[in-house]
Amino acid sequence: MQERERYDVNLFRPRQGYMTGEVAIILAVLLGWGVVNFGFQAVLRLLAETPDGEGIFTRLTFLSFPWHFWFTAQFLPLWFIILCILFNVYIDRHTERHSRRRDRSHD
Amino acid sequence: MTDAGFNLIPLLIVAATLGSFILTGLRARSREMSDYGLGGRYIGRIGGGAAIASNWMSAASFLGMGGLLYLQGYYALAYVIGWTGGYVLLLVLMAGQIRRFGKYTAPDFVGARYDSPAARLISAGISITISVIYCTAQFKGIGMLFAWLFGTDYRSGLLLGGTVAVGYVILSGVLGVARNQQLQYTVLIVSFILPLMALAYKLGYFWVLPQFGYGVAIQDLKREFGVNFAAPFAAGSLFQWVALCFTLMVGTAGLPHVLSRFYVVPNIRDARWSLVWGLFFIALIYWSAPAYAVFARLLEARAGMVPPPVAAEKMADIVVLKTAVLGGLPEWMIGILAAGGTSAAFFTVAGLLITGAASFSHDIYYRLINPRASEATKMALAKGTVVALSALVLLIALHPPGLIAEITAVAFALAGNTIFPAFLLGIWWGRANRHGVIAGMLTGVVVTFATPLFGRFVPAVADIFPLTSSALFGAPLVVAVMIAVSLLTPPPSDEMRRFLADQVHGHME
């Protein structure tokens, strides 16, 4: 049984060592991915004053765009790029910390 | 320039562009690979990103997205978000692990991970179906573009354009044309942005970065003509938006021809970073597509030529081109735009037909029917499959079932409901087994087509699993089925579980 657990792979029960840190980074990025995108659409709906969704966000403007339109059409793709960069930076660091040789040949 | 006649200058530009891809491809083939050399690492990541982006850009991105935004405004931003956000899922959940696993196509991965010819067969069938659906959308784009170029009806445009596209794929294959995806991306981005800059300039908006300067146009549209392009929930509810967006995201992370992109880059670190560049290059186009849609609405309103909804829907898929015509851009610039759209569709068709043919000749015929087949037999079969698949696609595209982006979305839903869960659990849960994946993928197929199959008898099905957006509930359902069936049946071999733990996840220990 001990042996079986040693090679048990489960996203929600990561094994000690490299995988624990890796999974923490993954879950943090996924949280930022889901909350900022789907969360904003939900807030947009909650604060809507008409069936079409008109409300505070559609009245405010940013860079001449209605605020919500700017956020979804322009900021969210940028946000995804930022998330990917953060993920890569943290995984690069994490990998280097765990690499035995630390000579960038680890992957 | 008229809209109905023969558009000679644009036609010549399209022909010249496609021809130049063949010529540069032939030249590149004879050159040495040592061109890469030192400093290739940095160029490699950006170049790899351009390759990812050019592989991704299809008629759906180039034409279809603008069309849907034109019809639906804010609601269609679900496509922009779904098709960019999916790359985050792909990067964080799968990219590195699939690469360490070492199987690069969906049937190969499923077959090896679950050690099951039946699962391989099902995933090969799904890959081929995805190729056919995706290709149908491309053919619709090609048909509309050719109809416009030659001034014919859609049917003639489709037959002509489809024949040229398949001929192009076969000719490139016979001549051994090397694909220069960096060049392809450059052509696509220039041909999309340059006419947009010209349009913004003509309309008097900020033209230097037109993708960020069309905000005033949205406000003008509302103030002058009462058209509210940005109304959040005018074309669909919050649930519909989220379901569509989520479906496109998991579909992106499960699409066979996207998954196999990671393996042309030398190592995992470069593969991860080139994905970021790829996402940036894709976003450059997606930031721009809404601008075309807004300008189209504005130009129509100013000219007093707002088409009735049925007519608008009919021409929405080439609204990008119509906007350039309506905006009075010079013919050569419209030609460049048409050349970009045609290239995007042609290269996607090439990639999809080849993927579909390989699934059939390698994963079905060679692996399951005749393991002793020679390379020559496999090649002949693959070529035959290309022709058969294109004939099938042409037939479906004669009566396109929807808009380009909508048809494409069904392919994404299928990928998100079947291949995505198979990869996700295959990588992240060692206990997932062959019975689970077979049950899961079959459930996914049923869920994807639940609306056309059962929607008439059980109306609730159409609300829960809309055809273009079935994965919001579909993908979690498939994951649940896979977990339940896996737990009720014996675990996969110790060998596979040890391989997952040691090679795929334990490479640092």
Coordinates of C-alpha atoms in Angstrom, one line a residue:
Chain A
M1 CA 0.0 0.0 0.0
Q2 CA 2.9 2.3 0.9
E3 CA 4.4 1.6 -2.6
R4 CA 1.1 2.3 -4.3
E5 CA 0.8 5.7 -2.6
R6 CA 4.2 6.6 -3.6
Y7 CA 3.1 6.8 -7.2
D8 CA -0.4 8.1 -6.8
V9 CA -1.0 11.1 -9.0
N10 CA -3.8 13.4 -8.0
L11 CA -4.2 17.1 -8.7
F12 CA -5.9 17.7 -5.4
R13 CA -3.5 15.5 -3.3
P14 CA -0.1 16.5 -4.8
R15 CA 2.9 14.5 -3.7
Q16 CA 5.5 16.2 -1.5
G17 CA 8.3 18.0 -3.2
Y18 CA 8.1 19.6 -6.7
M19 CA 4.5 18.8 -7.4
T20 CA 3.2 20.5 -4.3
G21 CA 4.6 23.9 -5.4
E22 CA 3.7 23.3 -9.0
V23 CA 0.0 22.6 -8.1
A24 CA -0.1 25.7 -5.8
I25 CA 1.0 27.9 -8.7
I26 CA -1.5 26.2 -11.1
L27 CA -4.4 26.7 -8.7
A28 CA -3.5 30.3 -8.1
V29 CA -3.4 31.1 -11.8
L30 CA -6.7 29.2 -12.4
L31 CA -8.2 31.3 -9.6
G32 CA -7.1 34.5 -11.2
W33 CA -8.3 33.2 -14.6
G34 CA -11.8 32.3 -13.4
V35 CA -12.6 35.0 -10.9
V36 CA -11.5 38.0 -13.0
N37 CA -13.3 36.8 -16.1
F38 CA -16.5 35.1 -15.0
G39 CA -16.6 37.1 -11.8
F40 CA -16.7 40.4 -13.7
Q41 CA -19.5 39.2 -16.0
A42 CA -21.5 38.2 -12.9
V43 CA -20.9 41.6 -11.3
L44 CA -22.0 43.3 -14.5
R45 CA -25.2 41.3 -14.4
L46 CA -25.8 42.0 -10.7
L47 CA -25.3 45.7 -11.0
A48 CA -27.4 45.9 -14.2
E49 CA -30.4 48.3 -14.1
T50 CA -32.1 47.1 -17.4
P51 CA -32.6 43.7 -18.9
D52 CA -30.0 44.6 -21.5
G53 CA -27.4 45.0 -18.7
E54 CA -27.1 48.7 -18.7
G55 CA -25.7 50.1 -15.5
I56 CA -22.9 51.8 -13.8
F57 CA -20.2 50.0 -15.9
T58 CA -21.8 50.9 -19.2
R59 CA -22.0 54.5 -18.2
L60 CA -18.4 54.9 -17.0
T61 CA -15.8 55.2 -19.7
F62 CA -12.2 54.4 -20.0
L63 CA -10.0 55.3 -23.0
S64 CA -13.3 56.5 -24.5
F65 CA -14.7 52.9 -24.3
P66 CA -17.7 52.1 -22.2
W67 CA -15.9 50.7 -19.1
H68 CA -17.2 47.1 -19.3
F69 CA -16.5 46.9 -23.0
W70 CA -12.9 48.0 -22.4
F71 CA -12.5 45.5 -19.6
T72 CA -13.8 42.5 -21.5
A73 CA -12.5 43.3 -25.1
Q74 CA -9.1 44.7 -24.2
F75 CA -8.1 44.1 -20.6
L76 CA -9.1 40.4 -20.3
P77 CA -6.9 39.1 -23.2
L78 CA -4.1 41.2 -21.7
W79 CA -4.8 39.7 -18.3
F80 CA -4.5 36.2 -19.8
I81 CA -1.1 37.1 -21.2
I82 CA -0.1 38.5 -17.8
L83 CA -1.3 35.3 -16.1
C84 CA 0.8 33.2 -18.6
I85 CA 3.9 35.3 -18.0
L86 CA 3.5 35.0 -14.2
F87 CA 3.0 31.2 -14.5
N88 CA 6.1 30.8 -16.6
V89 CA 8.2 33.0 -14.3
Y90 CA 7.1 31.1 -11.2
I91 CA 7.5 27.7 -12.8
D92 CA 10.9 28.6 -14.1
R93 CA 12.0 29.6 -10.6
H94 CA 10.4 26.6 -9.0
T95 CA 12.0 24.3 -11.5
E96 CA 15.4 25.8 -10.9
R97 CA 15.0 25.5 -7.2
H98 CA 14.3 21.8 -7.5
S99 CA 16.8 21.1 -10.2
R100 CA 19.7 19.1 -8.9
R101 CA 22.1 20.5 -11.3
R102 CA 20.9 24.1 -11.7
D103 CA 22.4 24.4 -15.1
R104 CA 19.2 25.1 -17.0
S105 CA 19.3 21.6 -18.4
H106 CA 16.5 20.4 -16.2
D107 CA 13.8 20.6 -18.7
Chain B
M1 CA -15.8 49.5 -57.1
T2 CA -18.9 47.5 -57.4
D3 CA -20.0 44.8 -55.1
A4 CA -21.5 42.4 -57.5
G5 CA -19.0 42.2 -60.4
F6 CA -15.6 40.6 -60.9
N7 CA -13.0 42.0 -58.6
L8 CA -9.9 41.7 -60.7
I9 CA -7.2 43.5 -58.6
P10 CA -8.1 41.8 -55.3
L11 CA -8.2 38.5 -57.2
L12 CA -4.7 39.1 -58.6
I13 CA -3.4 39.9 -55.1
V14 CA -4.9 36.8 -53.6
A15 CA -3.4 34.6 -56.4
A16 CA 0.0 36.3 -56.0
T17 CA 0.0 35.8 -52.3
L18 CA -0.8 32.1 -52.5
G19 CA 1.7 31.7 -55.2
S20 CA 4.4 33.4 -53.3
F21 CA 3.9 31.0 -50.3
I22 CA 4.6 28.1 -52.7
L23 CA 7.7 29.8 -54.1
T24 CA 9.2 30.8 -50.7
G25 CA 8.3 27.3 -49.4
L26 CA 10.2 25.7 -52.3
R27 CA 13.2 28.0 -51.7
A28 CA 13.2 27.3 -48.0
R29 CA 13.3 23.5 -48.6
S30 CA 16.6 23.7 -50.4
R31 CA 18.2 25.8 -47.7
E32 CA 20.2 24.4 -44.9
M33 CA 18.7 24.1 -41.4
S34 CA 21.8 25.8 -40.0
D35 CA 20.2 29.1 -40.8
Y36 CA 19.0 29.0 -37.2
G37 CA 22.4 29.0 -35.5
L38 CA 23.4 31.1 -32.5
G39 CA 20.9 33.4 -30.9
G40 CA 18.3 31.0 -32.1
R41 CA 17.0 30.6 -28.6
Y42 CA 15.5 34.1 -28.4
I43 CA 14.3 34.2 -32.0
G44 CA 13.1 30.6 -31.4
R45 CA 10.6 31.7 -28.7
I46 CA 9.1 34.5 -30.7
G47 CA 9.2 32.5 -33.9
G48 CA 7.6 29.6 -32.1
G49 CA 4.9 32.0 -30.9
A50 CA 4.3 33.2 -34.5
A51 CA 4.0 29.6 -35.5
I52 CA 1.4 28.9 -32.8
A53 CA -0.6 32.0 -33.9
S54 CA -0.5 31.3 -37.6
N55 CA -1.5 27.7 -36.9
W56 CA -4.4 29.0 -34.9
M57 CA -5.6 31.8 -37.2
S58 CA -8.4 30.5 -39.4
A59 CA -11.4 31.9 -41.3
A60 CA -13.1 31.9 -37.9
S61 CA -10.7 34.4 -36.4
F62 CA -10.2 36.4 -39.6
L63 CA -13.7 36.6 -40.8
G64 CA -16.1 34.8 -38.5
M65 CA -15.3 36.7 -35.3
G66 CA -15.8 40.1 -37.0
G67 CA -19.1 38.9 -38.4
L68 CA -20.5 37.7 -35.0
L69 CA -19.4 40.9 -33.3
Y70 CA -21.2 42.8 -36.0
L71 CA -24.4 40.9 -35.4
Q72 CA -24.2 40.5 -31.6
G73 CA -22.0 43.2 -30.2
Y74 CA -20.8 42.6 -26.7
Y75 CA -22.2 39.1 -26.6
A76 CA -19.8 37.9 -29.3
L77 CA -16.8 39.0 -27.1
A78 CA -17.3 35.6 -25.5
Y79 CA -15.4 34.3 -28.6
V80 CA -12.6 36.8 -28.0
I81 CA -12.3 35.7 -24.4
G82 CA -12.9 32.0 -24.9
W83 CA -10.2 31.8 -27.6
T84 CA -7.6 33.6 -25.6
G85 CA -8.5 32.4 -22.1
G86 CA -8.3 28.8 -23.4
Y87 CA -4.5 29.2 -23.8
V88 CA -4.2 29.8 -20.0
L89 CA -5.8 26.4 -19.4
L90 CA -3.6 24.8 -22.0
L91 CA -0.4 26.3 -20.5
V92 CA -1.0 25.6 -16.8
L93 CA -2.8 22.3 -17.0
M94 CA -1.3 20.4 -19.9
A95 CA 1.6 21.9 -21.9
G96 CA 4.5 20.7 -19.9
Q97 CA 3.0 17.4 -18.9
I98 CA 1.9 16.3 -22.4
R99 CA 5.4 17.0 -23.6
R100 CA 6.9 14.9 -20.9
F101 CA 4.4 12.2 -21.6
G102 CA 5.8 12.2 -25.2
K103 CA 2.6 11.5 -27.2
Y104 CA 1.7 14.3 -29.5
T105 CA -1.6 13.5 -31.1
A106 CA -4.9 13.0 -29.3
P107 CA -5.3 9.3 -30.4
D108 CA -1.7 8.6 -29.6
F109 CA -2.0 10.0 -26.1
V110 CA -5.3 8.4 -25.4
G111 CA -4.2 5.0 -26.8
A112 CA -1.0 5.0 -24.8
R113 CA -2.2 6.5 -21.5
Y114 CA -5.3 4.2 -21.3
D115 CA -3.7 1.3 -23.1
S116 CA -6.8 0.7 -25.1
P117 CA -7.3 0.3 -28.9
A118 CA -11.0 1.0 -28.4
A119 CA -10.2 4.4 -26.7
R120 CA -7.7 5.1 -29.5
L121 CA -10.4 4.4 -32.1
I122 CA -12.9 6.6 -30.5
S123 CA -10.5 9.5 -30.1
A124 CA -9.4 9.1 -33.7
G125 CA -13.0 9.2 -34.8
I126 CA -13.6 12.3 -32.7
S127 CA -10.4 14.0 -34.1
I128 CA -11.7 13.3 -37.7
T129 CA -15.1 14.7 -36.8
I130 CA -13.6 17.8 -35.3
S131 CA -11.5 18.3 -38.5
V132 CA -14.6 17.9 -40.7
I133 CA -16.7 20.4 -38.6
Y134 CA -13.9 22.9 -38.4
C135 CA -13.1 22.5 -42.1
T136 CA -16.8 23.1 -43.0
A137 CA -16.5 26.6 -41.4
Q138 CA -13.3 27.3 -43.4
F139 CA -15.1 26.2 -46.6
K140 CA -17.9 28.5 -45.9
G141 CA -15.4 31.4 -45.6
I142 CA -13.6 30.3 -48.8
G143 CA -16.9 30.0 -50.6
M144 CA -18.0 33.5 -49.6
L145 CA -14.6 35.0 -50.4
F146 CA -14.5 33.4 -53.8
A147 CA -18.1 34.3 -54.6
W148 CA -17.1 37.9 -53.8
L149 CA -13.9 37.8 -55.8
F150 CA -15.5 36.4 -58.9
G151 CA -18.9 38.1 -58.5
T152 CA -20.8 34.8 -58.4
D153 CA -23.3 33.2 -56.1
Y154 CA -22.2 31.3 -52.9
R155 CA -22.6 27.9 -54.5
S156 CA -20.3 28.6 -57.4
G157 CA -17.9 30.4 -55.1
L158 CA -17.8 27.4 -52.8
L159 CA -17.2 24.8 -55.6
L160 CA -14.5 26.9 -57.2
G161 CA -12.9 27.9 -53.9
G162 CA -13.1 24.4 -52.4
T163 CA -11.5 22.9 -55.5
V164 CA -8.7 25.5 -55.5
A165 CA -8.1 25.0 -51.7
V166 CA -7.9 21.2 -52.0
G167 CA -5.7 21.6 -55.1
Y168 CA -3.5 23.9 -53.2
V169 CA -3.1 21.4 -50.3
I170 CA -2.3 18.6 -52.7
L171 CA 0.1 20.7 -54.8
S172 CA 1.9 21.9 -51.7
G173 CA 2.2 18.2 -50.6
V174 CA 3.4 17.0 -54.0
L175 CA 6.0 19.7 -54.3
G176 CA 7.1 19.3 -50.7
V177 CA 6.5 22.9 -49.9
A178 CA 8.0 23.9 -46.5
R179 CA 5.5 25.9 -44.4
N180 CA 7.0 29.1 -43.2
Q181 CA 4.6 29.9 -40.4
Q182 CA 6.4 33.1 -39.3
L183 CA 5.9 34.5 -42.8
Q184 CA 2.3 33.3 -42.8
Y185 CA 1.7 35.1 -39.5
T186 CA 3.3 38.3 -40.8
V187 CA 1.1 38.2 -43.9
L188 CA -2.0 37.6 -41.7
I189 CA -1.4 40.4 -39.2
V190 CA -0.4 43.0 -41.8
S191 CA -3.4 42.2 -44.0
F192 CA -5.7 42.5 -41.0
I193 CA -4.3 45.6 -39.4
L194 CA -3.3 47.7 -42.4
P195 CA -6.8 48.1 -43.8
L196 CA -8.1 48.7 -40.3
M197 CA -5.6 51.6 -39.9
A198 CA -6.8 53.0 -43.2
L199 CA -10.4 52.7 -42.2
A200 CA -9.8 54.4 -38.8
Y201 CA -7.9 57.2 -40.6
K202 CA -10.7 57.8 -43.1
L203 CA -13.3 57.8 -40.4
G204 CA -11.3 60.3 -38.3
Y205 CA -10.5 58.0 -35.4
F206 CA -7.1 57.3 -33.7
W207 CA -5.5 55.3 -36.5
V208 CA -2.0 54.6 -35.1
L209 CA -3.3 51.8 -32.9
P210 CA -6.7 51.3 -34.3
Q211 CA -7.4 48.3 -32.1
F212 CA -7.4 50.6 -29.1
G213 CA -8.8 53.7 -30.6
Y214 CA -12.3 52.7 -31.7
G215 CA -13.9 53.5 -28.3
V216 CA -15.1 56.9 -29.6
A217 CA -16.8 55.1 -32.6
I218 CA -18.9 53.0 -30.1
Q219 CA -20.0 56.2 -28.4
D220 CA -20.7 58.0 -31.8
L221 CA -22.8 55.0 -32.9
K222 CA -24.9 55.3 -29.8
R223 CA -25.2 59.1 -29.8
E224 CA -25.8 59.7 -33.5
F225 CA -27.8 56.6 -34.4
G226 CA -29.0 55.1 -31.2
V227 CA -27.2 51.8 -31.9
N228 CA -26.0 50.3 -28.6
F229 CA -23.2 48.1 -29.7
A230 CA -21.9 47.6 -26.2
A231 CA -25.1 46.5 -24.4
P232 CA -23.9 43.5 -22.3
F233 CA -26.9 41.2 -22.3
A234 CA -28.9 42.3 -25.4
A235 CA -28.0 39.3 -27.5
G236 CA -27.8 36.6 -24.8
S237 CA -28.1 36.0 -21.1
L238 CA -25.3 35.8 -18.6
F239 CA -25.6 32.1 -18.6
Q240 CA -25.4 31.9 -22.3
W241 CA -22.3 34.1 -22.4
V242 CA -20.5 32.1 -19.7
A243 CA -21.5 28.8 -21.2
L244 CA -20.2 29.8 -24.7
C245 CA -17.0 31.4 -23.2
F246 CA -16.2 28.3 -21.1
T247 CA -16.9 25.9 -24.0
L248 CA -14.5 27.8 -26.2
M249 CA -11.9 27.8 -23.5
V250 CA -11.9 24.0 -22.8
G251 CA -12.2 23.4 -26.5
T252 CA -9.1 25.4 -27.1
A253 CA -7.3 23.3 -24.6
G254 CA -8.5 20.1 -26.2
L255 CA -8.3 20.8 -29.9
P256 CA -6.0 18.2 -31.5
H257 CA -4.2 20.4 -33.9
V258 CA -3.5 23.0 -31.1
L259 CA -2.2 20.3 -28.6
S260 CA 0.3 19.0 -31.1
R261 CA 1.9 22.4 -31.5
F262 CA 4.2 22.1 -28.5
Y263 CA 6.5 19.6 -29.9
V264 CA 8.3 21.6 -32.6
V265 CA 10.1 23.7 -29.9
P266 CA 13.3 22.1 -28.5
N267 CA 12.4 22.1 -24.8
I268 CA 9.6 22.6 -22.4
R269 CA 10.7 25.9 -21.2
D270 CA 10.9 27.3 -24.7
A271 CA 7.5 25.7 -25.5
R272 CA 5.9 27.4 -22.5
W273 CA 7.4 30.8 -23.4
S274 CA 6.5 30.5 -27.1
L275 CA 2.9 29.9 -26.0
V276 CA 2.9 33.3 -24.3
W277 CA 4.2 34.9 -27.5
G278 CA 1.6 33.0 -29.5
L279 CA -1.1 34.3 -27.2
F280 CA 0.1 37.8 -27.6
F281 CA 0.2 37.5 -31.4
I282 CA -3.4 36.0 -31.4
A283 CA -4.5 38.9 -29.1
L284 CA -3.2 41.4 -31.6
I285 CA -5.8 40.2 -34.1
Y286 CA -8.6 39.7 -31.5
W287 CA -8.1 43.2 -30.1
S288 CA -8.7 44.4 -33.7
A289 CA -11.7 42.3 -34.8
P290 CA -14.3 44.3 -32.8
A291 CA -13.1 47.5 -34.4
Y292 CA -14.1 46.1 -37.8
A293 CA -17.5 45.3 -36.5
V294 CA -18.0 48.8 -35.0
F295 CA -16.8 50.5 -38.1
A296 CA -19.1 48.4 -40.2
R297 CA -22.1 49.4 -38.1
L298 CA -21.1 53.1 -38.3
L299 CA -20.5 53.1 -42.0
E300 CA -23.8 51.5 -42.7
A301 CA -25.6 53.9 -40.4
R302 CA -23.9 56.9 -42.0
A303 CA -24.7 55.7 -45.5
G304 CA -28.3 55.1 -44.4
M305 CA -27.9 51.5 -45.6
V306 CA -28.7 49.5 -42.5
P307 CA -29.6 46.0 -43.8
P308 CA -32.6 44.1 -42.4
P309 CA -31.5 41.3 -39.9
V310 CA -31.9 38.4 -42.4
A311 CA -29.7 40.2 -45.0
A312 CA -27.2 41.2 -42.3
E313 CA -26.9 37.6 -41.1
K314 CA -26.3 36.4 -44.7
M315 CA -23.4 38.7 -45.3
A316 CA -22.0 38.8 -41.7
D317 CA -19.2 36.4 -42.4
I318 CA -17.5 38.7 -44.9
V319 CA -18.5 41.9 -43.1
V320 CA -14.8 42.5 -42.6
L321 CA -14.4 42.7 -46.4
K322 CA -17.6 44.6 -46.9
T323 CA -16.5 47.2 -44.4
A324 CA -13.4 47.9 -46.4
V325 CA -15.4 48.2 -49.5
L326 CA -18.0 50.5 -47.9
G327 CA -15.2 52.6 -46.3
G328 CA -13.9 53.3 -49.8
L329 CA -10.5 51.8 -49.3
P330 CA -8.4 51.4 -52.5
E331 CA -8.8 48.1 -54.3
W332 CA -5.2 46.9 -53.6
M333 CA -5.8 47.2 -49.9
I334 CA -9.1 45.3 -50.2
G335 CA -7.1 42.7 -52.1
I336 CA -4.6 42.4 -49.3
L337 CA -7.4 41.9 -46.8
A338 CA -9.0 39.2 -49.0
A339 CA -5.6 37.6 -49.4
G340 CA -5.2 37.4 -45.7
G341 CA -8.6 35.8 -45.2
T342 CA -8.0 33.3 -48.0
S343 CA -4.5 32.4 -46.6
A344 CA -5.9 31.9 -43.1
A345 CA -8.6 29.6 -44.4
F346 CA -6.3 27.7 -46.8
F347 CA -3.6 27.0 -44.2
T348 CA -6.2 25.9 -41.7
V349 CA -7.8 23.6 -44.3
A350 CA -4.4 22.1 -45.1
G351 CA -3.6 21.5 -41.4
L352 CA -7.0 20.0 -40.7
L353 CA -7.2 17.7 -43.7
I354 CA -3.7 16.4 -43.0
T355 CA -4.5 15.8 -39.3
G356 CA -7.8 14.0 -40.2
A357 CA -6.1 11.9 -42.9
A358 CA -3.3 10.9 -40.5
S359 CA -5.8 9.9 -37.8
F360 CA -7.4 7.6 -40.3
S361 CA -4.4 6.1 -42.0
H362 CA -2.2 5.8 -38.9
D363 CA -4.5 5.5 -35.9
I364 CA -7.4 3.6 -37.4
Y365 CA -6.0 1.7 -40.4
Y366 CA -2.4 1.0 -39.4
R367 CA -2.9 0.5 -35.7
L368 CA -6.2 -1.4 -35.7
I369 CA -6.9 -2.9 -39.1
N370 CA -3.6 -3.7 -40.8
P371 CA -0.5 -3.4 -38.6
R372 CA 1.7 -4.7 -41.4
A373 CA 0.7 -2.0 -43.9
S374 CA 3.7 -0.5 -45.7
E375 CA 4.6 3.3 -45.6
A376 CA 3.5 3.5 -49.3
T377 CA 0.0 2.0 -48.5
K378 CA -0.4 4.4 -45.5
M379 CA 0.6 7.4 -47.7
A380 CA -1.8 6.4 -50.5
L381 CA -4.6 5.9 -47.9
A382 CA -3.8 9.3 -46.4
K383 CA -4.1 11.0 -49.8
G384 CA -7.3 9.2 -50.5
T385 CA -8.6 10.3 -47.1
V386 CA -7.8 14.0 -47.9
V387 CA -9.9 13.8 -51.0
A388 CA -12.8 11.9 -49.3
L389 CA -12.8 14.3 -46.4
S390 CA -12.8 17.4 -48.6
A391 CA -15.7 16.0 -50.7
L392 CA -17.6 15.4 -47.5
V393 CA -16.8 18.9 -46.2
L394 CA -17.8 20.5 -49.5
L395 CA -21.1 18.7 -49.4
I396 CA -21.9 19.9 -45.9
A397 CA -20.7 23.5 -46.7
L398 CA -23.2 23.7 -49.6
H399 CA -25.9 24.3 -47.0
P400 CA -23.9 25.8 -44.1
P401 CA -25.6 25.1 -40.8
G402 CA -24.7 28.5 -39.3
L403 CA -22.2 31.3 -39.2
I404 CA -18.5 30.5 -39.5
A405 CA -17.7 31.1 -35.8
E406 CA -20.8 29.2 -34.7
I407 CA -19.9 26.1 -36.8
T408 CA -16.3 26.3 -35.4
A409 CA -17.8 26.6 -31.9
V410 CA -19.4 23.2 -32.3
A411 CA -16.0 21.7 -33.1
F412 CA -14.7 23.3 -29.9
A413 CA -17.6 22.0 -27.9
L414 CA -16.9 18.4 -29.1
A415 CA -13.2 18.8 -28.2
G416 CA -14.0 20.3 -24.8
N417 CA -16.5 17.5 -24.0
T418 CA -14.2 14.6 -25.1
I419 CA -10.5 15.2 -25.6
F420 CA -10.1 17.8 -22.9
P421 CA -11.4 15.6 -20.0
A422 CA -9.4 12.6 -21.4
F423 CA -6.2 14.6 -21.3
L424 CA -7.0 16.4 -18.0
L425 CA -7.7 13.2 -16.0
G426 CA -5.1 11.3 -18.0
I427 CA -2.5 13.6 -16.8
W428 CA -3.7 14.6 -13.3
W429 CA -5.4 11.5 -12.0
G430 CA -3.4 8.3 -12.1
R431 CA -6.5 6.2 -11.3
A432 CA -8.4 7.1 -14.5
N433 CA -8.6 4.0 -16.6
R434 CA -9.7 2.8 -20.0
H435 CA -13.3 2.0 -19.0
G436 CA -13.6 5.5 -17.6
V437 CA -12.2 7.3 -20.7
I438 CA -14.4 5.3 -23.1
A439 CA -17.5 6.0 -21.1
G440 CA -16.5 9.6 -20.7
M441 CA -15.8 10.2 -24.4
L442 CA -19.0 8.6 -25.5
T443 CA -20.9 10.7 -23.0
G444 CA -19.1 13.7 -24.4
V445 CA -20.2 12.9 -27.9
V446 CA -23.8 12.5 -26.9
V447 CA -23.7 15.7 -24.8
T448 CA -22.3 17.7 -27.7
F449 CA -25.0 16.7 -30.1
A450 CA -27.8 16.5 -27.4
T451 CA -29.6 19.5 -28.7
P452 CA -30.1 18.3 -32.3
L453 CA -30.7 14.8 -31.0
F454 CA -33.1 15.3 -28.1
G455 CA -33.9 19.0 -28.1
R456 CA -37.2 18.5 -29.9
F457 CA -38.4 16.0 -27.3
V458 CA -36.9 17.5 -24.2
P459 CA -36.8 21.3 -24.5
A460 CA -34.7 21.6 -21.3
V461 CA -31.8 19.8 -23.1
A462 CA -31.4 22.8 -25.5
D463 CA -31.2 25.2 -22.5
I464 CA -28.6 23.1 -20.6
F465 CA -26.5 21.9 -23.5
P466 CA -26.8 24.6 -26.3
L467 CA -25.1 23.3 -29.4
T468 CA -22.3 25.9 -29.5
S469 CA -22.0 26.0 -25.7
S470 CA -22.5 22.5 -24.3
A471 CA -19.3 22.2 -22.4
L472 CA -20.1 24.3 -19.4
F473 CA -22.2 21.5 -18.0
G474 CA -20.9 18.9 -20.5
A475 CA -17.2 18.8 -19.6
P476 CA -17.8 18.5 -15.8
L477 CA -20.4 15.8 -16.5
V478 CA -17.9 13.9 -18.6
V479 CA -15.2 14.3 -15.9
A480 CA -17.7 12.9 -13.3
V481 CA -18.6 9.9 -15.5
M482 CA -14.9 9.2 -16.0
I483 CA -14.3 9.3 -12.3
A484 CA -17.3 7.1 -11.4
V485 CA -16.6 4.5 -14.0
S486 CA -12.9 4.4 -13.3
L487 CA -13.5 3.9 -9.6
L488 CA -16.0 1.0 -10.3
T489 CA -13.5 -0.8 -12.6
P490 CA -10.0 -2.1 -12.0
P491 CA -7.2 0.5 -11.9
P492 CA -4.8 1.0 -14.8
S493 CA -1.5 -1.0 -14.9
D494 CA 1.1 -0.3 -12.2
E495 CA 3.5 0.4 -15.0
M496 CA 1.5 3.3 -16.4
R497 CA 0.8 4.7 -12.9
R498 CA 4.5 4.6 -12.1
F499 CA 5.4 6.2 -15.5
L500 CA 2.9 9.1 -14.7
A501 CA 4.3 9.6 -11.2
D502 CA 8.0 9.3 -12.1
Q503 CA 8.3 10.7 -15.7
V504 CA 5.4 13.1 -16.1
H505 CA 5.2 14.5 -12.6
G506 CA 8.4 13.3 -10.8
H507 CA 11.0 14.6 -13.2
M508 CA 12.5 16.8 -10.5
E509 CA 12.9 14.2 -7.8

